[in-house]
Short mmCIF file of C-alpha atoms in Angstrom, two decimals:
data_model
loop_
_atom_site.label_atom_id
_atom_site.label_comp_id
_atom_site.label_asym_id
_atom_site.label_seq_id
_atom_site.Cartn_x
_atom_site.Cartn_y
_atom_site.Cartn_z
CA UNK T 1 11.85 8.42 -44.83
CA UNK T 2 10.29 6.64 -42.13
CA UNK T 3 13.26 7.35 -39.68
CA UNK T 4 12.42 11.20 -40.20
CA UNK T 5 9.10 10.81 -39.99
CA UNK T 6 7.99 13.11 -36.83
CA UNK T 7 5.25 12.80 -34.27
CA UNK T 8 5.20 16.63 -33.97
CA UNK T 9 5.52 17.79 -37.88
CA UNK T 10 2.90 15.31 -40.15
CA UNK T 11 3.64 15.73 -43.57
CA UNK T 12 1.63 13.02 -44.56
CA UNK T 13 -1.72 10.97 -43.64
CA UNK T 14 0.18 8.69 -40.93
CA UNK T 15 -0.99 5.67 -38.72
CA UNK T 16 -4.08 6.74 -36.77
CA UNK T 17 -5.04 4.59 -33.85
CA UNK T 18 -7.83 5.29 -31.09
CA UNK T 19 -8.75 3.38 -27.67
CA UNK T 20 -12.10 4.38 -26.04
CA UNK T 21 -13.24 3.11 -22.56
CA UNK T 22 -17.03 3.11 -21.71
CA UNK T 23 -19.26 1.56 -19.03
CA UNK T 24 -18.95 -2.39 -20.19
CA UNK T 25 -16.03 -2.41 -22.48
CA UNK T 26 -13.62 -0.43 -24.81
CA UNK T 27 -13.73 0.33 -28.16
CA UNK T 28 -10.55 0.35 -30.45
CA UNK T 29 -10.34 1.99 -34.19
CA UNK T 30 -7.27 2.19 -36.48
CA UNK T 31 -6.45 3.20 -40.34
CA UNK T 32 -5.75 0.73 -43.02
CA UNK T 33 -3.05 2.59 -44.67
CA UNK T 34 0.80 1.11 -44.44
CA UNK T 35 3.34 3.15 -45.93
CA UNK T 36 7.04 2.88 -47.15
CA UNK T 37 7.97 6.32 -47.98
CA UNK T 38 5.24 7.89 -50.49
CA UNK T 39 3.86 4.29 -51.77
CA UNK T 40 1.24 2.97 -49.48
CA UNK T 41 2.21 -0.75 -49.51
CA UNK T 42 -0.97 -2.29 -47.91
CA UNK T 43 -4.45 -0.11 -48.26
CA UNK T 44 -6.07 -2.79 -46.19
CA UNK T 45 -3.86 -3.53 -43.03
CA UNK T 46 -5.31 -4.56 -39.90
CA UNK T 47 -3.97 -2.85 -37.08
CA UNK T 48 -6.27 -4.04 -34.67
CA UNK T 49 -4.13 -7.46 -33.41
CA UNK T 50 -5.72 -10.06 -31.00
CA UNK T 51 -3.43 -11.00 -28.22
CA UNK T 52 -5.97 -12.99 -26.17
CA UNK T 53 -9.58 -13.33 -26.73
CA UNK T 54 -10.54 -10.45 -24.31
CA UNK T 55 -7.12 -8.27 -24.96
CA UNK T 56 -6.57 -6.38 -28.13
CA UNK T 57 -3.65 -4.10 -29.27
CA UNK T 58 -3.49 -1.01 -31.52
CA UNK T 59 0.25 -0.65 -33.60
CA UNK T 60 1.59 2.07 -34.84
CA UNK T 61 4.82 3.26 -35.98
CA UNK T 62 7.26 0.49 -37.46
CA UNK T 63 4.96 -2.35 -38.93
CA UNK T 64 7.85 -5.23 -38.44
CA UNK T 65 8.49 -4.01 -34.72
CA UNK T 66 4.38 -3.60 -33.91
CA UNK T 67 4.24 -7.17 -35.14
CA UNK T 68 6.84 -8.77 -33.95
CA UNK T 69 6.04 -7.61 -30.23
CA UNK T 70 2.35 -8.29 -30.60
CA UNK T 71 3.93 -12.00 -31.37
CA UNK T 72 6.05 -12.25 -28.57
CA UNK T 73 3.06 -11.14 -26.42
CA UNK T 74 0.60 -13.28 -27.74
CA UNK T 75 2.88 -16.27 -27.48
CA UNK T 76 3.80 -15.02 -23.36
CA UNK T 77 0.53 -14.84 -22.81
CA UNK T 78 -0.84 -18.00 -24.16
CA UNK T 79 1.49 -19.77 -21.72
CA UNK T 80 0.25 -17.47 -19.26
CA UNK T 81 -3.17 -18.56 -19.66
CA UNK T 82 -2.50 -21.82 -19.50
CA UNK T 83 -0.68 -21.27 -16.58
CA UNK T 84 -3.18 -19.40 -14.86
CA UNK T 85 -6.27 -21.31 -15.94
CA UNK T 86 -8.39 -18.27 -16.34
CA UNK T 87 -8.37 -15.41 -19.05
CA UNK T 88 -5.25 -12.84 -18.83
CA UNK T 89 -6.13 -9.49 -17.28
CA UNK T 90 -5.27 -6.16 -19.41
CA UNK T 91 -2.98 -5.18 -17.07
CA UNK T 92 -0.79 -8.38 -17.48
CA UNK T 93 -1.10 -7.85 -21.74
CA UNK T 94 0.07 -4.41 -21.64
CA UNK T 95 2.80 -4.97 -19.02
CA UNK T 96 3.87 -7.57 -21.11
CA UNK T 97 4.32 -4.94 -23.93
CA UNK T 98 6.05 -2.35 -21.90
CA UNK T 99 8.62 -4.99 -21.23
CA UNK T 100 9.41 -5.48 -24.51
CA UNK T 101 9.04 -1.89 -25.34
CA UNK T 102 11.07 -0.76 -22.65
CA UNK T 103 13.88 -3.46 -22.53
CA UNK T 104 14.81 -2.89 -26.27
CA UNK T 105 14.06 0.95 -26.44
CA UNK T 106 16.96 1.42 -28.67
CA UNK T 107 16.04 -0.79 -31.60
CA UNK T 108 12.10 -0.60 -31.50
CA UNK T 109 9.92 2.10 -32.87
CA UNK T 110 6.22 1.54 -32.11
CA UNK T 111 3.99 3.06 -30.17
CA UNK T 112 1.07 0.73 -28.96
CA UNK T 113 -2.37 0.85 -27.38
CA UNK T 114 -4.01 -2.17 -25.56
CA UNK T 115 -7.47 -2.30 -25.08
CA UNK T 116 -9.04 -5.05 -23.64
CA UNK T 117 -11.90 -6.27 -20.80
CA UNK T 118 -11.10 -8.71 -17.95
CA UNK T 119 -13.88 -9.24 -14.75
CA UNK T 120 -11.35 -7.74 -11.96
CA UNK T 121 -11.25 -3.63 -13.63
CA UNK T 122 -13.52 -3.87 -16.47
CA UNK T 123 -12.90 -2.27 -19.85
CA UNK T 124 -9.27 -0.74 -20.01
CA UNK T 125 -6.88 1.19 -22.51
CA UNK T 126 -3.49 1.33 -21.75
CA UNK T 127 -0.79 3.54 -23.82
CA UNK T 128 2.63 2.57 -24.98
CA UNK T 129 4.33 4.98 -26.83
CA UNK T 130 8.02 5.22 -27.64
CA UNK T 131 10.35 4.85 -24.73
CA UNK T 132 8.19 1.54 -23.01
CA UNK T 133 5.68 4.12 -20.43
CA UNK T 134 3.31 2.61 -19.25
CA UNK T 135 0.18 5.13 -19.05
CA UNK T 136 -3.53 3.83 -18.29
CA UNK T 137 -6.03 6.32 -19.76
CA UNK T 138 -9.40 6.60 -19.97
CA UNK T 139 -9.01 7.00 -23.59
CA UNK T 140 -6.12 6.85 -25.70
CA UNK T 141 -4.62 8.17 -29.07
CA UNK T 142 -1.59 7.24 -31.32
CA UNK T 143 0.15 7.39 -34.54
CA UNK T 144 1.24 10.23 -36.32
CA UNK T 145 -2.34 10.95 -37.55
CA UNK T 146 -3.07 11.09 -34.09
CA UNK T 147 -1.84 14.76 -33.92
CA UNK T 148 -4.98 15.99 -35.97
CA UNK T 149 -6.76 14.52 -32.67
CA UNK T 150 -5.66 15.76 -29.85
CA UNK T 151 -7.63 19.18 -29.98
CA UNK T 152 -10.75 17.25 -30.84
CA UNK T 153 -10.58 14.36 -28.26
CA UNK T 154 -9.84 17.35 -25.39
CA UNK T 155 -13.45 18.61 -27.09
CA UNK T 156 -15.29 15.81 -27.64
CA UNK T 157 -14.63 13.03 -24.94
CA UNK T 158 -16.55 12.81 -22.09
CA UNK T 159 -16.60 10.83 -18.67
CA UNK T 160 -19.06 8.25 -18.83
CA UNK T 161 -20.16 8.05 -22.64
CA UNK T 162 -21.82 4.72 -23.80
CA UNK T 163 -20.70 2.49 -26.55
CA UNK T 164 -23.07 4.21 -29.49
CA UNK T 165 -21.87 7.90 -27.96
CA UNK T 166 -18.62 6.76 -27.97
CA UNK T 167 -18.77 4.96 -31.64
CA UNK T 168 -20.97 7.83 -32.98
CA UNK T 169 -18.76 11.06 -31.37
CA UNK T 170 -15.11 10.02 -31.18
CA UNK T 171 -14.90 7.26 -34.13
CA UNK U 1 10.90 15.52 -31.94
CA UNK U 2 13.35 13.46 -34.31
CA UNK U 3 13.64 10.24 -34.46
CA UNK U 4 16.98 9.57 -36.03
CA UNK U 5 18.99 6.71 -34.86
CA UNK U 6 22.05 7.59 -33.53
CA UNK U 7 25.26 7.74 -35.14
CA UNK U 8 27.59 6.04 -32.29
CA UNK U 9 29.42 3.24 -34.55
CA UNK U 10 32.78 5.20 -33.58
CA UNK U 11 32.20 4.55 -29.68
CA UNK U 12 32.94 1.43 -29.90
CA UNK U 13 31.53 -2.27 -30.64
CA UNK U 14 27.20 -1.97 -29.72
CA UNK U 15 25.79 -5.21 -30.60
CA UNK U 16 23.38 -6.06 -28.18
CA UNK U 17 24.91 -3.52 -25.65
CA UNK U 18 22.49 -0.69 -24.70
CA UNK U 19 24.29 2.95 -25.24
CA UNK U 20 22.90 6.54 -24.28
CA UNK U 21 19.57 7.24 -24.92
CA UNK U 22 17.37 10.22 -25.45
CA UNK U 23 14.14 10.78 -23.40
CA UNK U 24 10.61 10.25 -25.33
CA UNK U 25 8.33 10.88 -22.49
CA UNK U 26 9.60 13.23 -20.02
CA UNK U 27 8.29 15.08 -17.16
CA UNK U 28 9.19 18.54 -16.05
CA UNK U 29 10.70 20.07 -12.47
CA UNK U 30 10.17 18.73 -8.80
CA UNK U 31 10.45 21.07 -5.85
CA UNK U 32 11.02 20.34 -2.31
CA UNK U 33 11.16 21.66 0.65
CA UNK U 34 11.91 20.64 4.18
CA UNK U 35 9.44 22.17 7.14
CA UNK U 36 8.25 21.97 10.39
CA UNK U 37 6.90 18.27 10.70
CA UNK U 38 8.64 16.68 7.57
CA UNK U 39 9.37 17.12 3.37
CA UNK U 40 6.79 19.11 1.20
CA UNK U 41 7.16 18.41 -2.17
CA UNK U 42 5.45 20.01 -5.53
CA UNK U 43 5.27 18.55 -8.93
CA UNK U 44 3.13 19.00 -12.17
CA UNK U 45 1.04 16.52 -14.04
CA UNK U 46 2.48 16.85 -17.24
CA UNK U 47 3.99 14.54 -19.37
CA UNK U 48 5.66 16.09 -22.17
CA UNK U 49 6.39 13.81 -25.96
CA UNK U 50 9.45 16.33 -27.32
CA UNK U 51 7.48 19.68 -27.44
CA UNK U 52 4.02 18.33 -27.45
CA UNK U 53 2.35 18.25 -24.09
CA UNK U 54 1.05 14.65 -24.63
CA UNK U 55 -0.17 13.30 -21.32
CA UNK U 56 -1.65 15.27 -18.42
CA UNK U 57 -2.52 13.06 -15.29
CA UNK U 58 0.88 11.34 -14.85
CA UNK U 59 1.70 11.06 -11.22
CA UNK U 60 5.29 11.81 -10.75
CA UNK U 61 5.32 11.24 -7.21
CA UNK U 62 5.56 8.49 -5.46
CA UNK U 63 5.09 6.82 -1.94
CA UNK U 64 8.21 4.68 -1.01
CA UNK U 65 7.49 2.32 1.86
CA UNK U 66 6.53 4.30 4.84
CA UNK U 67 9.13 6.41 5.28
CA UNK U 68 9.85 8.13 1.97
CA UNK U 69 8.25 10.32 -1.25
CA UNK U 70 10.27 10.26 -4.51
CA UNK U 71 9.74 12.81 -6.67
CA UNK U 72 11.09 12.34 -10.80
CA UNK U 73 11.80 14.66 -13.92
CA UNK U 74 12.94 13.06 -16.91
CA UNK U 75 12.04 9.90 -19.09
CA UNK U 76 9.11 8.77 -17.49
CA UNK U 77 9.45 5.06 -18.37
CA UNK U 78 13.12 5.00 -16.42
CA UNK U 79 11.06 6.49 -13.35
CA UNK U 80 8.49 3.59 -13.65
CA UNK U 81 11.43 1.35 -13.90
CA UNK U 82 12.83 2.96 -10.51
CA UNK U 83 9.74 2.23 -8.99
CA UNK U 84 10.14 -1.55 -10.03
CA UNK U 85 13.92 -1.33 -8.81
CA UNK U 86 12.69 0.52 -5.80
CA UNK U 87 9.44 -2.52 -4.76
CA UNK U 88 12.18 -5.34 -4.76
CA UNK U 89 14.21 -3.25 -2.43
CA UNK U 90 11.13 -2.36 -0.13
CA UNK U 91 10.21 -5.83 -0.54
CA UNK U 92 13.46 -7.57 0.66
CA UNK U 93 13.55 -5.07 3.19
CA UNK U 94 10.27 -6.28 4.40
CA UNK U 95 10.91 -9.84 4.22
CA UNK U 96 13.68 -9.69 6.68
CA UNK U 97 10.75 -8.93 9.23
CA UNK U 98 13.25 -7.95 11.73
CA UNK U 99 11.30 -4.58 12.59
CA UNK U 100 13.57 -2.55 10.69
CA UNK U 101 12.89 -0.58 7.72
CA UNK U 102 14.99 1.43 5.07
CA UNK U 103 14.68 5.07 5.57
CA UNK U 104 15.04 8.09 3.33
CA UNK U 105 18.77 7.97 3.54
CA UNK U 106 19.45 4.64 2.83
CA UNK U 107 16.60 4.71 -0.14
CA UNK U 108 18.60 7.87 -1.33
CA UNK U 109 21.99 5.92 -1.42
CA UNK U 110 20.36 2.75 -2.82
CA UNK U 111 19.17 5.30 -5.73
CA UNK U 112 22.67 6.97 -5.92
CA UNK U 113 24.60 3.80 -6.77
CA UNK U 114 21.99 2.75 -9.35
CA UNK U 115 22.38 6.64 -11.34
CA UNK U 116 26.26 6.24 -10.86
CA UNK U 117 26.70 3.13 -11.78
CA UNK U 118 24.14 3.01 -15.16
CA UNK U 119 26.04 6.49 -15.81
CA UNK U 120 29.34 4.64 -15.83
CA UNK U 121 28.05 1.93 -18.00
CA UNK U 122 26.95 4.78 -20.32
CA UNK U 123 23.52 3.90 -20.14
CA UNK U 124 21.67 6.23 -17.70
CA UNK U 125 18.42 5.88 -16.37
CA UNK U 126 17.37 9.28 -17.77
CA UNK U 127 15.53 11.10 -14.40
CA UNK U 128 16.88 13.74 -11.71
CA UNK U 129 15.42 12.17 -8.53
CA UNK U 130 14.12 14.08 -5.44
CA UNK U 131 14.09 12.11 -2.24
CA UNK U 132 12.42 13.24 1.14
CA UNK U 133 11.43 11.51 4.15
CA UNK U 134 11.21 11.43 7.75
CA UNK U 135 12.16 8.75 9.85
CA UNK U 136 12.50 8.83 14.07
CA UNK U 137 11.99 12.29 13.59
CA UNK U 138 14.93 13.18 11.50
CA UNK U 139 13.75 14.98 8.12
CA UNK U 140 15.61 14.16 4.90
CA UNK U 141 15.70 15.56 1.66
CA UNK U 142 18.10 14.27 -1.02
CA UNK U 143 18.52 14.53 -4.88
CA UNK U 144 20.18 12.51 -7.60
CA UNK U 145 20.72 13.20 -10.94
CA UNK U 146 20.97 11.30 -14.03
CA UNK U 147 24.87 11.25 -14.06
CA UNK U 148 24.59 10.36 -10.19
CA UNK U 149 25.55 13.62 -9.05
CA UNK U 150 23.80 13.81 -5.35
CA UNK U 151 23.27 16.03 -2.21
CA UNK U 152 20.76 16.90 0.89
CA UNK U 153 19.79 20.31 1.02
CA UNK U 154 16.81 22.10 3.14
CA UNK U 155 15.06 22.46 -0.43
CA UNK U 156 15.84 21.03 -3.73
CA UNK U 157 14.87 21.17 -7.45
CA UNK U 158 15.06 19.35 -10.77
CA UNK U 159 15.87 20.91 -14.21
CA UNK U 160 14.30 24.27 -14.38
CA UNK U 161 13.30 24.24 -10.75
CA UNK U 162 17.12 24.58 -10.20
CA UNK U 163 17.45 28.01 -12.02
CA UNK U 164 14.19 29.73 -11.24
CA UNK U 165 12.71 27.79 -7.80
CA UNK U 166 16.17 27.75 -5.77
CA UNK U 167 16.59 31.43 -6.01
CA UNK U 168 13.44 31.65 -4.20
CA UNK U 169 14.09 29.13 -2.10
CA UNK U 170 16.87 30.67 -1.03
CA UNK U 171 15.93 33.73 0.03
CA UNK U 172 12.48 32.62 1.53
CA UNK U 173 12.92 29.45 3.14
CA UNK U 174 13.42 29.34 6.72
CA UNK U 175 13.50 26.51 9.10
CA UNK U 176 10.11 25.43 10.68
CA UNK U 177 8.02 26.62 8.37
CA UNK U 178 4.44 25.66 9.12
CA UNK U 179 2.63 23.50 6.74
CA UNK U 180 0.69 26.39 5.13
CA UNK U 181 3.66 28.55 4.78
CA UNK U 182 5.59 25.50 3.05
CA UNK U 183 2.84 24.90 0.62
CA UNK U 184 2.62 28.67 -0.15
CA UNK U 185 6.40 28.82 -0.90
CA UNK U 186 6.15 25.71 -2.96
CA UNK U 187 2.53 27.47 -4.78
CA UNK U 188 5.72 30.59 -5.74
CA UNK U 189 7.49 28.74 -7.21
CA UNK U 190 5.92 26.36 -9.27
CA UNK U 191 3.83 29.64 -10.35
CA UNK U 192 7.19 31.33 -11.55
CA UNK U 193 7.73 27.89 -13.02
CA UNK U 194 4.08 27.73 -14.99
CA UNK U 195 5.16 30.92 -16.43
CA UNK U 196 8.87 30.45 -17.75
CA UNK U 197 8.93 26.48 -18.06
CA UNK U 198 7.60 25.61 -21.63
CA UNK U 199 6.60 21.83 -20.47
CA UNK U 200 4.98 23.41 -17.19
CA UNK U 201 1.23 22.48 -16.74
CA UNK U 202 -0.93 23.91 -14.74
CA UNK U 203 -2.16 20.92 -12.71
CA UNK U 204 0.31 19.96 -9.89
CA UNK U 205 0.08 17.41 -6.73
CA UNK U 206 1.48 18.53 -3.42
CA UNK U 207 3.14 15.83 -1.39
CA UNK U 208 3.63 15.82 2.03
CA UNK U 209 5.64 13.38 4.15
CA UNK U 210 5.89 13.53 7.90
CA UNK U 211 6.71 10.64 10.85
CA UNK U 212 2.82 9.91 10.41
CA UNK U 213 3.24 9.15 6.57
CA UNK U 214 2.88 10.03 3.16
CA UNK U 215 0.25 11.90 1.60
CA UNK U 216 -0.13 13.33 -2.27
CA UNK U 217 -2.96 16.02 -2.09
CA UNK U 218 -5.37 15.98 -5.01
CA UNK U 219 -4.19 17.81 -8.31
CA UNK U 220 -5.13 21.22 -8.72
CA UNK U 221 -4.28 24.53 -10.66
CA UNK U 222 -2.94 27.70 -9.46
CA UNK U 223 -4.00 31.21 -10.48
CA UNK U 224 -2.47 33.21 -12.80
CA UNK U 225 -1.59 37.06 -13.31
CA UNK U 226 -2.50 38.37 -17.16
CA UNK U 227 -3.79 41.97 -16.29
CA UNK U 228 -1.24 43.68 -18.04
CA UNK U 229 -1.98 47.21 -19.22
CA UNK U 230 -0.90 46.45 -22.65
CA UNK U 231 -3.51 44.03 -22.83
CA UNK U 232 -6.70 46.29 -22.02
CA UNK U 233 -6.46 48.56 -24.79
CA UNK U 234 -4.42 46.61 -27.52
CA UNK U 235 -5.70 48.49 -30.19
CA UNK U 236 -5.09 52.13 -28.16
CA UNK U 237 -1.40 52.80 -29.66
CA UNK U 238 -2.16 51.86 -33.59
CA UNK U 239 -6.04 52.10 -34.57
CA UNK U 240 -7.05 48.73 -36.65
CA UNK U 241 -4.01 46.76 -35.54
#
């Protein structure tokens, strides 16, 4: 069922997750449907998960895999923050996600978008698709529902949008 | 791209061990040649996800230490991991603080060992690599595949580039190409790849490595030809078509 789901041939409304940077931070968005095959198991899921005060992650793909990866990274980031003595950077959070995704690529099926703000780099979005590639992007879309958005974002996204513009035009 | 789990229970106990995987986010051809002052390398900036062109600003060429430039095609996450291995290699080399630094030949040899040993464990890094560099006036250009096949030559390419670019290079490459001629030749190869490789994208970078160092130029696109007479008056043969 879900194993046959193919991002390039969407035949159902799959997860859609979005992350957009703007001058001053990031905006993250996600739908709220979790399905097992044809049945909607949860119509009020929260796919935007907190990792630290300043870093969140949008989850797509296997619910179990994305949850466990988020949980581990939250745990590691917590310890890292204590050791570091200041908030973790978005890059560190994204790299932790990458490490888990890459080193367990045979077993995991989850695409994640890490978004946050830190004092060094400001608002940043990192996409971590299947396989564990880490790619910093000004905006990122993911999930099987994102197929419908590639054309839209190619046309509608511009460099240097404000938060209001991003929310109105893109979300 | 189907995401089926492989039926590999026949290949022995898997438990925690990894086995041959399949690539997810991939880069296409890399082409490189030796020229008068060093090495020129070209790669486009596309990252495909199956047949979808998912990423359009991936840098698939990276400088390694002072003397080398590494270009990769294949799975991007594995390329990123290789860059980390090389970071560590260069770090330890620098820590000797003995004035010596690993040249392209040494880096190529290291990569060959890594790729071949992973292949032997049935857990390859799914990349084809091009390693070029100049050290002490000696130009070096080599390639390693995901199964550890490695060699050096005056011009190399990966993937589709082997089929489309190498024949052009065999005809037109010569010793002591100028920078302009080298770039023109690479552009000729990249244009053919753009026409004929489905996963190619018209946004490429040229990397140059000389004794002075590495330069990766800003991305740009190639002009292509579409003025075929057939398209001028398409309905001519059949009114209303």
